[in-house]
Structures are given as structure tokens and as C-alpha cells.
PDB file of C-alpha atoms and ligand atoms in Angstrom:
ATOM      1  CA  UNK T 309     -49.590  33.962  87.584  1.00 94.00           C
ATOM      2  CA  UNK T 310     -51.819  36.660  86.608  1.00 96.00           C
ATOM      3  CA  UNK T 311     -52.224  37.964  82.927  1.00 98.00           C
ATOM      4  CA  UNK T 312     -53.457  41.399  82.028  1.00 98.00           C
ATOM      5  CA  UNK T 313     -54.035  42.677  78.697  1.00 98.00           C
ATOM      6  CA  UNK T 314     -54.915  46.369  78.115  1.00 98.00           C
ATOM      7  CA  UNK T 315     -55.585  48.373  74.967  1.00 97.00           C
ATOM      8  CA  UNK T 316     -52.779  50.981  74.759  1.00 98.00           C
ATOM      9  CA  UNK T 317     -49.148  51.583  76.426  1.00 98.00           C
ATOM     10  CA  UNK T 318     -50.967  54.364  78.768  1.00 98.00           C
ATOM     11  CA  UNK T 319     -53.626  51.927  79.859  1.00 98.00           C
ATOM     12  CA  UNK T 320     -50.757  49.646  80.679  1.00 98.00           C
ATOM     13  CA  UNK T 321     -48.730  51.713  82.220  1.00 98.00           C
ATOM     14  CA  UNK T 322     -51.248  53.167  84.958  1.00 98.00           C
ATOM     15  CA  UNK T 323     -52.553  50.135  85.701  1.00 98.00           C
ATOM     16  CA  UNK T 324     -49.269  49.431  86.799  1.00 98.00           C
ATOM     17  CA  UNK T 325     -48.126  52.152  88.734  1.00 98.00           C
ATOM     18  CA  UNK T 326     -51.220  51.989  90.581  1.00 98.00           C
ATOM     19  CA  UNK T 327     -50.272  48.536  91.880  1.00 98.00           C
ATOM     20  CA  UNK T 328     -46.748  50.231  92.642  1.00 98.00           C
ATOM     21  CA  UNK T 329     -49.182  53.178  94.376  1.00 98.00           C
ATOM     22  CA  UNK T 330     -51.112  50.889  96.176  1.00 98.00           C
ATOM     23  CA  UNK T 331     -47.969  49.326  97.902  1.00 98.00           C
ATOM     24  CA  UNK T 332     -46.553  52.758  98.994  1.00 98.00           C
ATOM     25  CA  UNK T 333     -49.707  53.812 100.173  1.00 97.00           C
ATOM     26  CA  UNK T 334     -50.123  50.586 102.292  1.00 98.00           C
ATOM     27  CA  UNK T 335     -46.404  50.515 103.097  1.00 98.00           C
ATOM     28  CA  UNK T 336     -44.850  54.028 103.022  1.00 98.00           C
ATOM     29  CA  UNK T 337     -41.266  52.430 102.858  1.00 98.00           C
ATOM     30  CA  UNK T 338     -41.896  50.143 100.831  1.00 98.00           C
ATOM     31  CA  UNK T 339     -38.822  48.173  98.851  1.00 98.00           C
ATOM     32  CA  UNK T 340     -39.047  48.478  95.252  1.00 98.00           C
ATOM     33  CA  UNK T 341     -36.889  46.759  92.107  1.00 98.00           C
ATOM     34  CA  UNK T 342     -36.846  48.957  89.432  1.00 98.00           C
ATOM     35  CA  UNK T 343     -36.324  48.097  85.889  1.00 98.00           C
ATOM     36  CA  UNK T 344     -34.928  50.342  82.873  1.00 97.00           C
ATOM     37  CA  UNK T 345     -35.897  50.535  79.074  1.00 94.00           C
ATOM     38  CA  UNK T 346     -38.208  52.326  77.154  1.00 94.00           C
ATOM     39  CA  UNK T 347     -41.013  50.149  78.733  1.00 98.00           C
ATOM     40  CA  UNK T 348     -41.432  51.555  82.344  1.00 98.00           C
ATOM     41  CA  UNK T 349     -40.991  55.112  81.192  1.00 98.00           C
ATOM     42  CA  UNK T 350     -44.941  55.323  81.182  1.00 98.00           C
ATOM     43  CA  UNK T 351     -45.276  53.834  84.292  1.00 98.00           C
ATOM     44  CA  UNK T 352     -42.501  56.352  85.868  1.00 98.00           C
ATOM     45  CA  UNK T 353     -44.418  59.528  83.953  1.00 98.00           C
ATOM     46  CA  UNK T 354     -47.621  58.421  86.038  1.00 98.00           C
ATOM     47  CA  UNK T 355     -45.947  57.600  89.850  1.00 98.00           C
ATOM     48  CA  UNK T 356     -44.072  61.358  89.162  1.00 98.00           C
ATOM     49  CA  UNK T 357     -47.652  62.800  88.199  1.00 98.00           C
ATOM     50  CA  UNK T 358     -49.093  60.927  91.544  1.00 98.00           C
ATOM     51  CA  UNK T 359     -46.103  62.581  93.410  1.00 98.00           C
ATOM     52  CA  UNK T 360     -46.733  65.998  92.226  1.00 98.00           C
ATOM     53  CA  UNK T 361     -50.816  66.041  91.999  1.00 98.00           C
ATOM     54  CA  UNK T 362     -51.998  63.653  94.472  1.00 97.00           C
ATOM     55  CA  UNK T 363     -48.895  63.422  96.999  1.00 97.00           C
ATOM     56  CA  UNK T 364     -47.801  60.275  96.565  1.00 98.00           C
ATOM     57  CA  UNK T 365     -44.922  59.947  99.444  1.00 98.00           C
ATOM     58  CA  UNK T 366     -41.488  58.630  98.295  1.00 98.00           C
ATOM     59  CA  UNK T 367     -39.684  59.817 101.411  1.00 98.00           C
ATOM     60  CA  UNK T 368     -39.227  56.071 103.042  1.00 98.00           C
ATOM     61  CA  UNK T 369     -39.007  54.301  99.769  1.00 98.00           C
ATOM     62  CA  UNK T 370     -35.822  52.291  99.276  1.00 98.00           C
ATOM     63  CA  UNK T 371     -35.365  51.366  95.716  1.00 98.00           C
ATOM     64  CA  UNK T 372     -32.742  48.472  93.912  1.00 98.00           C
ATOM     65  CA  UNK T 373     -32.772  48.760  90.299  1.00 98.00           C
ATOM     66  CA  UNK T 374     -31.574  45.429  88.550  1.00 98.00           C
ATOM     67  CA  UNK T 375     -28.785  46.510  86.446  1.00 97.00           C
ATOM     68  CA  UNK T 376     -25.982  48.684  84.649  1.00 97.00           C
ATOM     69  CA  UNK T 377     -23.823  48.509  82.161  1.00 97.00           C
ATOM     70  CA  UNK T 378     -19.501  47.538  83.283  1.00 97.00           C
ATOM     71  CA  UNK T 379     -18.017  50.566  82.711  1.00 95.00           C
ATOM     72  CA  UNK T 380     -20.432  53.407  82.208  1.00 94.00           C
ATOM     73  CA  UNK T 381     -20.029  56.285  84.539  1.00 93.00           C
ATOM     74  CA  UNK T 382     -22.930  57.573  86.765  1.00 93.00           C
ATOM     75  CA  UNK T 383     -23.253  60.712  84.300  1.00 93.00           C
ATOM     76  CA  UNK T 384     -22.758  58.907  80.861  1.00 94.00           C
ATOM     77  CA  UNK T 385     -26.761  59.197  79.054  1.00 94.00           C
ATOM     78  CA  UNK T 386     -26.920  55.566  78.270  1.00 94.00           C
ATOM     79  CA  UNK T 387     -25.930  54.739  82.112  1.00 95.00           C
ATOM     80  CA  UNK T 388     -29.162  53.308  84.054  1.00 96.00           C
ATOM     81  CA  UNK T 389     -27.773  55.694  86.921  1.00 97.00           C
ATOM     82  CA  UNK T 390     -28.617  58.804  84.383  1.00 97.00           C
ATOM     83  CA  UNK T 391     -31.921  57.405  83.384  1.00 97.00           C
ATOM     84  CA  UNK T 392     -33.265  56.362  86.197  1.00 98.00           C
ATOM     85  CA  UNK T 393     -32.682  59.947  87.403  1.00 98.00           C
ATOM     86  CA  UNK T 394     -34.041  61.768  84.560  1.00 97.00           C
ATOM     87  CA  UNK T 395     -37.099  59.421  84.328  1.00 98.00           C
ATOM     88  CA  UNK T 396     -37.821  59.168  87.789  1.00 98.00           C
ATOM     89  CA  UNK T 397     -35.363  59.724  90.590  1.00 98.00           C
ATOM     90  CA  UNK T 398     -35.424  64.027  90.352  1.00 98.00           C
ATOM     91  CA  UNK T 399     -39.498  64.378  89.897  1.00 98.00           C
ATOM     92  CA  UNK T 400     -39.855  62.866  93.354  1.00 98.00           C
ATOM     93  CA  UNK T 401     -38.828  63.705  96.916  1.00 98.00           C
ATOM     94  CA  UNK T 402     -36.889  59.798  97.585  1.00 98.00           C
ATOM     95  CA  UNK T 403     -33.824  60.374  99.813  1.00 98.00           C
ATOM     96  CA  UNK T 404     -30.630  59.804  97.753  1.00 98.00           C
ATOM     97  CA  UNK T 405     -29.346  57.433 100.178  1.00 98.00           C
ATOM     98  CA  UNK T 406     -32.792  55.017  99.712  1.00 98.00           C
ATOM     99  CA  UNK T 407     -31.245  54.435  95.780  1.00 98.00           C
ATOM    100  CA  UNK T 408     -29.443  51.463  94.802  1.00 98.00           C
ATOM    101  CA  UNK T 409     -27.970  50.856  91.508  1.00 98.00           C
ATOM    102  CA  UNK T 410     -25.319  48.535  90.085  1.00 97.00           C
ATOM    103  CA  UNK T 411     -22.406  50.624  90.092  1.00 94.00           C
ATOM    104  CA  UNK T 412     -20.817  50.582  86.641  1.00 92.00           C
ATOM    105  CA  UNK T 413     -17.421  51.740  87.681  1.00 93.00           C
ATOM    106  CA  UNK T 414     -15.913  50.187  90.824  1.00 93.00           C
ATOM    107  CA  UNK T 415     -12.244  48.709  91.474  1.00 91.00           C
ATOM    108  CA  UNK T 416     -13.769  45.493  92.606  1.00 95.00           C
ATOM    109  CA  UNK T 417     -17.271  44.153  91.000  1.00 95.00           C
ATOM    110  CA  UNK T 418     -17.216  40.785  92.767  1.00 95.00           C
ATOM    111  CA  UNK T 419     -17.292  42.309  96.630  1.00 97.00           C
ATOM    112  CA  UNK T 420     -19.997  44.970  95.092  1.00 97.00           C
ATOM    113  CA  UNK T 421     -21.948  42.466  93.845  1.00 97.00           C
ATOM    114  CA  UNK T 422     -21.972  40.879  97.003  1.00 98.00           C
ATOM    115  CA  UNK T 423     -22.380  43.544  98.527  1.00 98.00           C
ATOM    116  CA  UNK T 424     -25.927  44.595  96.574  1.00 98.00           C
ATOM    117  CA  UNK T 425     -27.583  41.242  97.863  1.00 98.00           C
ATOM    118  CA  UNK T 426     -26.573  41.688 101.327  1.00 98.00           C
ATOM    119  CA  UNK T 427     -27.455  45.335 101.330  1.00 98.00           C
ATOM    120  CA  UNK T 428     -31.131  43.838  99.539  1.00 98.00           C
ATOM    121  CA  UNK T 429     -31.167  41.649 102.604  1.00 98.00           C
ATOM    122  CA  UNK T 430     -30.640  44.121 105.575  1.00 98.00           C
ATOM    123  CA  UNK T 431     -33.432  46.082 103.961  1.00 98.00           C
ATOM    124  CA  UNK T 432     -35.603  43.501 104.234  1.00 98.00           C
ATOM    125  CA  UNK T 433     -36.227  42.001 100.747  1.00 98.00           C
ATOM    126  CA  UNK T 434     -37.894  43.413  97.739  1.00 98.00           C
ATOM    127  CA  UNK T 435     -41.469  43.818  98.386  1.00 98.00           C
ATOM    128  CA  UNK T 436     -42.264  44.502  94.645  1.00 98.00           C
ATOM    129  CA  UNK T 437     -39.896  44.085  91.615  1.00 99.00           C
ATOM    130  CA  UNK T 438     -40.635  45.885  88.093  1.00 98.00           C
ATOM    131  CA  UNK T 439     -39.673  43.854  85.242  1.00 98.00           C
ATOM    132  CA  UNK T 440     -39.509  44.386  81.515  1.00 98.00           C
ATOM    133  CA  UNK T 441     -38.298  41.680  78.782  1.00 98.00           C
ATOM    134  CA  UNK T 442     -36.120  41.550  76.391  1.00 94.00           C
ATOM    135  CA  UNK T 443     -36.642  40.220  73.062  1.00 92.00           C
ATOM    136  CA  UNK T 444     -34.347  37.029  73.588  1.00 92.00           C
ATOM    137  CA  UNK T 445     -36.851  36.797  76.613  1.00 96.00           C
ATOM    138  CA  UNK T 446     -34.503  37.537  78.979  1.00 96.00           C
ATOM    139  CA  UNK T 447     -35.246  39.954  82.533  1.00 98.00           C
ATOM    140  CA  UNK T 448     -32.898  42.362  84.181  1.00 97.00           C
ATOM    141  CA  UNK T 449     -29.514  40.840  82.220  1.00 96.00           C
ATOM    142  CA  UNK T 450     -29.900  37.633  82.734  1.00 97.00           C
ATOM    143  CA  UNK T 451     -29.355  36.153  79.300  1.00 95.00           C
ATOM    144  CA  UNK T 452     -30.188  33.092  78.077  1.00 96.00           C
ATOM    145  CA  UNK T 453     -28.338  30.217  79.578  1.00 96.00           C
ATOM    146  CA  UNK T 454     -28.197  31.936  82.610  1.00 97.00           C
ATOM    147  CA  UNK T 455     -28.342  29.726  86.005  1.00 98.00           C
ATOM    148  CA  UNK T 456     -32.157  29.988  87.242  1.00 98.00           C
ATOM    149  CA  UNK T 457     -30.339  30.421  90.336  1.00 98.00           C
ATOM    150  CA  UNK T 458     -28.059  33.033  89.672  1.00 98.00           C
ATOM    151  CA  UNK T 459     -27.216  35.905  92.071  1.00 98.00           C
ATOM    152  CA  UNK T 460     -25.952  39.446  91.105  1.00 98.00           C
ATOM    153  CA  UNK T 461     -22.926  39.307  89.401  1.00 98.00           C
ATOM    154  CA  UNK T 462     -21.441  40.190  86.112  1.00 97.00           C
ATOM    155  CA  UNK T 463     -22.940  39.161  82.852  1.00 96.00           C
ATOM    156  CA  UNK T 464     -21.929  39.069  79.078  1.00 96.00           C
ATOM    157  CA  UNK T 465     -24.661  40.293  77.057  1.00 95.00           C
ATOM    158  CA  UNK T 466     -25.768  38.673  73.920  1.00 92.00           C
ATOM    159  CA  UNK T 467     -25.279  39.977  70.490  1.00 92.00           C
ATOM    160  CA  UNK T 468     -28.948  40.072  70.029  1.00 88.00           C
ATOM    161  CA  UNK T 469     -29.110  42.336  73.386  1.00 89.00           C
ATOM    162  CA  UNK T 470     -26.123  44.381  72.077  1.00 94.00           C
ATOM    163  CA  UNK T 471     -28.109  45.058  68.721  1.00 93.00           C
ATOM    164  CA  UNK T 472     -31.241  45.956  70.526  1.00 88.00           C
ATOM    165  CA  UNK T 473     -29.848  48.672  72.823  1.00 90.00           C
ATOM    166  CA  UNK T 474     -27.623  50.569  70.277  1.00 93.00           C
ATOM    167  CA  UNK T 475     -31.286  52.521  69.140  1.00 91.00           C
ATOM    168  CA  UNK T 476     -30.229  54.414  72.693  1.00 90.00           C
ATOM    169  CA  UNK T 477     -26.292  54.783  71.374  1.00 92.00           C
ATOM    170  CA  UNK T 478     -26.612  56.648  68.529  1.00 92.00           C
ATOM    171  CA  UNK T 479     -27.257  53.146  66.600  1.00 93.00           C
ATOM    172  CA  UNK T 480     -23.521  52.451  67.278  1.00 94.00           C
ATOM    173  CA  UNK T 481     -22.926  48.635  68.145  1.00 95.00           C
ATOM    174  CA  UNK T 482     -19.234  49.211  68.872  1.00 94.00           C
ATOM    175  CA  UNK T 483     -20.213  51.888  71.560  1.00 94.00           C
ATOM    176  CA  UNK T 484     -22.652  49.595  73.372  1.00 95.00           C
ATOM    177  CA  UNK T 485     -20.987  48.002  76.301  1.00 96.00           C
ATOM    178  CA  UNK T 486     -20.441  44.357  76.836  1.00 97.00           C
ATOM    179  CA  UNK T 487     -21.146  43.507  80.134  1.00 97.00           C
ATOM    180  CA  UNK T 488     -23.367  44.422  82.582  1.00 97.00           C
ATOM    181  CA  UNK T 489     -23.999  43.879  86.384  1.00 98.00           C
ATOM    182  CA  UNK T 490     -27.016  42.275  86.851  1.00 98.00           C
ATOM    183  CA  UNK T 491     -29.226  40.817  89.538  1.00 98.00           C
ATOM    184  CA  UNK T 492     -29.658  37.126  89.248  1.00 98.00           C
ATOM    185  CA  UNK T 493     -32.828  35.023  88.212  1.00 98.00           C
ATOM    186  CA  UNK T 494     -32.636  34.235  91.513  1.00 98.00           C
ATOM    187  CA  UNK T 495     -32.135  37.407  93.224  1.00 98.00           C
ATOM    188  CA  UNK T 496     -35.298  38.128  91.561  1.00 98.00           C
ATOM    189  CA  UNK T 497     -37.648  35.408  92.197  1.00 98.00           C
ATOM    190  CA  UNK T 498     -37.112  36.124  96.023  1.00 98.00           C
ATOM    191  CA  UNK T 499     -38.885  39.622  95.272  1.00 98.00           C
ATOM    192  CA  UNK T 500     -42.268  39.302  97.663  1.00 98.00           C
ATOM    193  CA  UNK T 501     -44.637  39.899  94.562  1.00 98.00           C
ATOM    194  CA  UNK T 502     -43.589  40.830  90.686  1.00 98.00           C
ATOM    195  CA  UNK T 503     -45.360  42.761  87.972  1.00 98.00           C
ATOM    196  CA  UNK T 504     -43.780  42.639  84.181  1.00 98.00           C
ATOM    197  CA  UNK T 505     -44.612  45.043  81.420  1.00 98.00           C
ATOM    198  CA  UNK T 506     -44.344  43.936  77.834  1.00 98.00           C
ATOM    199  CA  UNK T 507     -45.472  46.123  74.966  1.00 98.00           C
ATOM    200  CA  UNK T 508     -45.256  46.113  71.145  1.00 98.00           C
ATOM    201  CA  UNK T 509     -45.577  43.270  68.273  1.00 98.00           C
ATOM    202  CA  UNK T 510     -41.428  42.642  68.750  1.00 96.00           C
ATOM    203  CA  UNK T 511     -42.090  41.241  72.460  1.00 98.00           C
ATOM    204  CA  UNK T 512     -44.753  38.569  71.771  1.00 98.00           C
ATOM    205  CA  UNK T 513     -42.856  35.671  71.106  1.00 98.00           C
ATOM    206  CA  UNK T 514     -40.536  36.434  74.105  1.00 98.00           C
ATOM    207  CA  UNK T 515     -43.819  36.788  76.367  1.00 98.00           C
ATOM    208  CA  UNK T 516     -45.617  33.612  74.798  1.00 98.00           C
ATOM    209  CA  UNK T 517     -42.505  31.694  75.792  1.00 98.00           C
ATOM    210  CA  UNK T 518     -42.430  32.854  79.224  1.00 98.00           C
ATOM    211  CA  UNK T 519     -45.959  32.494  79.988  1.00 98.00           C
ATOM    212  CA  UNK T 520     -47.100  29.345  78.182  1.00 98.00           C
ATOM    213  CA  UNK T 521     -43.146  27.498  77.323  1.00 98.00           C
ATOM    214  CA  UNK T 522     -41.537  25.915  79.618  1.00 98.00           C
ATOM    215  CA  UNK T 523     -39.329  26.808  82.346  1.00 98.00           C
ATOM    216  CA  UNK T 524     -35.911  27.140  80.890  1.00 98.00           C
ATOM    217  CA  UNK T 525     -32.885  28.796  81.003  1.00 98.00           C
ATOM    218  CA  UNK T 526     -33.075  29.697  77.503  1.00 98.00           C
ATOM    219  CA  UNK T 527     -35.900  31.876  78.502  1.00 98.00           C
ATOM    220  CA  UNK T 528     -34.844  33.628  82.025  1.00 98.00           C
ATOM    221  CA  UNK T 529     -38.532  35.502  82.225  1.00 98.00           C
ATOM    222  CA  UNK T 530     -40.060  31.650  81.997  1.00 98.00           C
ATOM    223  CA  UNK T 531     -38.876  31.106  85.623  1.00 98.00           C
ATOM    224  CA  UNK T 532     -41.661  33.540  86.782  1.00 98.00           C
ATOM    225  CA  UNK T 533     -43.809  30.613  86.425  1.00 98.00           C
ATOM    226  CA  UNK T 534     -41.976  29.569  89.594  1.00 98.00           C
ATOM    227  CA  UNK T 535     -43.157  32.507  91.634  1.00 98.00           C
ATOM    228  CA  UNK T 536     -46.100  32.763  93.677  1.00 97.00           C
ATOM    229  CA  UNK T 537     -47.297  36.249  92.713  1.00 98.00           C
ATOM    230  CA  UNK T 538     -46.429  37.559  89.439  1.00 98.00           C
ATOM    231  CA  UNK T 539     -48.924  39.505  87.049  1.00 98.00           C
ATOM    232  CA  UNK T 540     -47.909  40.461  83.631  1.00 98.00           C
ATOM    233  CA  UNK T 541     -49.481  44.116  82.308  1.00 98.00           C
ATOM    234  CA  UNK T 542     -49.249  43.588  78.075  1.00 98.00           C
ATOM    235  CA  UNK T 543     -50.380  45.567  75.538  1.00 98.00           C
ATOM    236  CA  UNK T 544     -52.228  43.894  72.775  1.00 98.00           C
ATOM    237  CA  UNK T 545     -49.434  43.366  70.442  1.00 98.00           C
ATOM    238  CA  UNK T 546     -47.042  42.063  73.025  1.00 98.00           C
ATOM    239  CA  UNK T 547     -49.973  39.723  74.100  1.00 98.00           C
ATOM    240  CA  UNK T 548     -50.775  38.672  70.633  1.00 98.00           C
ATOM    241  CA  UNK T 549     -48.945  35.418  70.490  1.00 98.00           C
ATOM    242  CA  UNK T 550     -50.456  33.846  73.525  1.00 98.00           C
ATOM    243  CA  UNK T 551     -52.412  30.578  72.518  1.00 98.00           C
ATOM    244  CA  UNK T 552     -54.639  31.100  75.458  1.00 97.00           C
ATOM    245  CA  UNK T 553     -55.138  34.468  74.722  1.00 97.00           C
ATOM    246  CA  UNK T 554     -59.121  33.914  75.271  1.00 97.00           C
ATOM    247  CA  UNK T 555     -58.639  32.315  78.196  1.00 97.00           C
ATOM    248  CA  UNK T 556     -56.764  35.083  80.254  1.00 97.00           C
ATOM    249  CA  UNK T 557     -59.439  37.693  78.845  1.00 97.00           C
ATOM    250  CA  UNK T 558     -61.602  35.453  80.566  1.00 96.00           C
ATOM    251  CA  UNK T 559     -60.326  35.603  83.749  1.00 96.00           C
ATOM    252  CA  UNK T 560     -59.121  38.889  83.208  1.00 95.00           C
ATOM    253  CA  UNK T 561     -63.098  40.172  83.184  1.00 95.00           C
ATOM    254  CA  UNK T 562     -64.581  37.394  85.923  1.00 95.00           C
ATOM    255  CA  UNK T 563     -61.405  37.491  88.217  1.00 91.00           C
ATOM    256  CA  UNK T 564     -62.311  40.737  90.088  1.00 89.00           C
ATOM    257  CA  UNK T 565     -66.057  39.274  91.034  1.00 91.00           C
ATOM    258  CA  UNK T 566     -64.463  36.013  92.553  1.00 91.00           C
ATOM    259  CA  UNK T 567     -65.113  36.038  96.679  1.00 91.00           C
ATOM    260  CA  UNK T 568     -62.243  37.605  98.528  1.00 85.00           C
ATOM    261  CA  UNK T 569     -62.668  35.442 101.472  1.00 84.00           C
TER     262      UNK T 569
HETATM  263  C1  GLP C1320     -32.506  45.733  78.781  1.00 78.57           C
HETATM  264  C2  GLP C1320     -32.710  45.748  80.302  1.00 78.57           C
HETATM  265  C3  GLP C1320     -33.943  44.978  80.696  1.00 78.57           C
HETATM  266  C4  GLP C1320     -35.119  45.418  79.854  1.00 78.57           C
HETATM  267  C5  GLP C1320     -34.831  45.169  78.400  1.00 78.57           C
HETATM  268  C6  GLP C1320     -35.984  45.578  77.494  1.00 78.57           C
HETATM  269  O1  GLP C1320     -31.906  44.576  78.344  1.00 78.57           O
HETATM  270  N1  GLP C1320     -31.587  45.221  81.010  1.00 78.57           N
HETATM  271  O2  GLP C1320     -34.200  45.185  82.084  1.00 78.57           O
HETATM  272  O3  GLP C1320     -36.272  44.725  80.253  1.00 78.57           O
HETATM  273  O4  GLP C1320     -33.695  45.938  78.047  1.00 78.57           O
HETATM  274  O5  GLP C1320     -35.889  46.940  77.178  1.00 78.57           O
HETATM  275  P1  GLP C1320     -37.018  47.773  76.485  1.00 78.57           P
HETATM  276  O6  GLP C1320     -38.030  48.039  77.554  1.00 78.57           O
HETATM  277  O7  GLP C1320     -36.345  49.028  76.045  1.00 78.57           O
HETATM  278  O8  GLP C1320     -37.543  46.961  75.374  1.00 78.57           O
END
């Protein structure tokens, strides 16, 4: 696992959409997981401002996003479906069918969620899933206690998680939703390579757990220690817990002068 720390959000966020750039350009349909949250809205700005001033091709992406909220309606603001348009979806030229997202409304969640890994499978596997973390230290919805080995399906969330989102509902608890369809830990450790973005002071005990803890349900981002190509992109402040912060700057500046072959 790699660990990057940067000085600013904006840092952060074009380092990583140049690794989601780099893919694209190397692999022109690529398959991408996309996350939600405020986090990857920076990294969305710059892949829509490579789209529009350097022609960054979207036309055989596929895309999967990890997760949406039971019972939310494609055009409800708070649904994933709505943000992932307005953030990133309608600035680029991806074909409508190359979009997956959990649906939120459906008359039968267990075949869709069945349906969302197989359909992950006949496109030939995430090459590169997006992450952010929650606070509890979860990714995607998987909350703690959930199975390491858990496929997409439908998930309670937490109190903690309810209390977190309702900045995006107005600050009403009671009108955040209480489950969500989410991709397993599982689903997402068979992602080819993984990059996570964590930013701000109230993510830096959540990241220190899943970097330096151990590998426990209680903490679904700590099975990324499992993987064999993750990098987190932090800011300072969600890096500031890290006890080997020193060390990762270290390898952060000797890393890219190591022989390639
Ligand atoms: C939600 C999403 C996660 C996201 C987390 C953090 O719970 N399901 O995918 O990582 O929020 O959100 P934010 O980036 O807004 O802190």
C-alpha cells in the first residue's frame, strides 16, 4: 500500500484524477468505481476540466458507482444518481448506457443486487475503484461489522453515518434514509488497483486505523491492507494521526527514484 500526503484538497484531488487520466488514456474503456461525498467532488471538477480543455475521452468508459440510498428516486438531490450527474456524469461525453448505479427504487433489491455483480463481471472487472471514508472508517456502505467478504446487497447504516450525511438533508436526521445498497468489502477488494481520498482533521482517526490498525471488520477501509495495489491521496489533516507519518514522507519523496526494472 502506497501513502500520499499532499498540502491542500486541490493538490489532492489532481493528483488523483491524473491516476484516473492515466488509466483512460492507456485504456480508453476503461472500468471505473466511483465513489460519492463531498470528497471526490475535486477530483470530478478536474477529470470534467481534462474533458473539456485537453480532450480527455469518456466515450468507452463504463462506470459502477458503489452505492445509493433504499428508496431515493433517481431525481431526489440527495440521490447518488442526481449527484453523480451534476458532479460529473453531464460535463462529459460517457454514453448513458456505460453508467451503473445502485438503483434506489426497484420491486426486487435482492435479484438487482445480484444482478450489479454479474453485470461488474461481464464487463470485465473494475480496473480502478475510487474510494472515500467515512468517519466510522467505513468505504462505500459497508459499516462496521460488515463481512470482509460481503457482496452487494442491502445495508443498515449506522447512526453515526445517519448523523454525518444529514449536513446534505437540510440537517434533518429523520429525512436521511436508512438503508442503502451497497457494494460489498468484497466486491471491492476484487477492483484491479484502488486509490482512496481522505481529507480534513474529522477523517484521521478513521485513516490511522485503516492504514496502521489491524484488519477488522470494525474498520471496513482496514481490509485494503489486503489488496495488492491501493494508494491513499490525504490531505495533511486527514494524514495527521498516522504514527509513521515520517516514514511515508519518506518514501513518498525517494519512491519515484527507485529502478523501474
Ligand atoms: C458516505 C458514502 C461513502 C463516503 C462517505 C464519506 O457514507 N457512502 O462512499 O466515502 O460518505 O463522505 P464524505 O466524502 O462526504 O466525507
Amino acid at each position: 500500500m502506497e501513502v500520499l500526503i499532499f498540502p491542500s484538497y486541490d493538490e489532492m484531488s489532481k493528483a488523483a484524477a491524473r491516476v484516473v487520466a492515466d488509466l483512460i488514456n492507456a485504456k480508453p474503456n476503461a472500468v471505473l468505481g466511483l465513489a460519492t461525498g463531498s470528497t471526490p467532488i475535486g477530483l470530478y471538477r478536474e477529470l470534467v476540466r481534462m474533458h473539456k480543455e485537453e480532450g480527455l475521452d469518456f466515450s468507452q468508459v463504463v462506470t459502477f458507482n458503489l452505492d445509493e440510498y433504499v428508496g431515493l428516486p433517481k431525481d431526489h438531490p440527495q440521490s447518488y444518481h442526481y449527484f453523480m450527474h451534476e458532479h460529473l456524469f453531464k460535463h462529459i461525453n460517457i454514453p448513458p448506457q456505460n453508467i451503473h448505479i445502485p438503483a434506489g427504487t426497484t420491486s426486487n433489491y435482492a435479484a438487482f443486487c445480484r444482478w450489479y455483480e454479474e453485470r461488474i463481471k461481464q464487463c470485465g472487472g473494475i480496473d480502478l475503484q475510487i474510494l472515500g471514508i467515512g468517519a466510522d472508517g467505513h468505504i462505500a456502505f459497508n459499516e462496521p461489522g460488515s463481512s470482509l467478504g460481503s457482496r452487494t446487497r442491502i445495508k443498515t447504516l449506522a447512526r453515526q453515518t445517519i448523523e454525518d450525511n444529514a449536513r446534505f438533508f437540510g440537517g434533518r436526521v429523520e429525512d436521511v434514509p436508512i438503508y442503502a445498497i451497497t457494494m460489498g468489502v468484497g466486491t471491492i477488494l476484487e477492483a484491479r488497483k484502488i486509490i482512496l481520498l481522505a481529507n480534513g482533521r474529522n477523517k484521521a482517526k478513521a485513516v490511522a486505523a485503516a492504514i496502521e490498525g489491524p484488519v477488522t471488520s470494525m474498520i471496513t477501509a482496514s481490509a485494503l491492507q489486503l489488496h495488492p495495489d491501493v494508494t491513499f491521496f490525504l490531505d495533511e489533516e486527514a494524514a495527521s494521526e498516522l504514527k509513521m507519518i515520517d516514514y511515508f514522507r519518506w518514501v513518498q519523496s525517494n519512491k519515484p527514484k527507485a529502478p523501474k526494472t
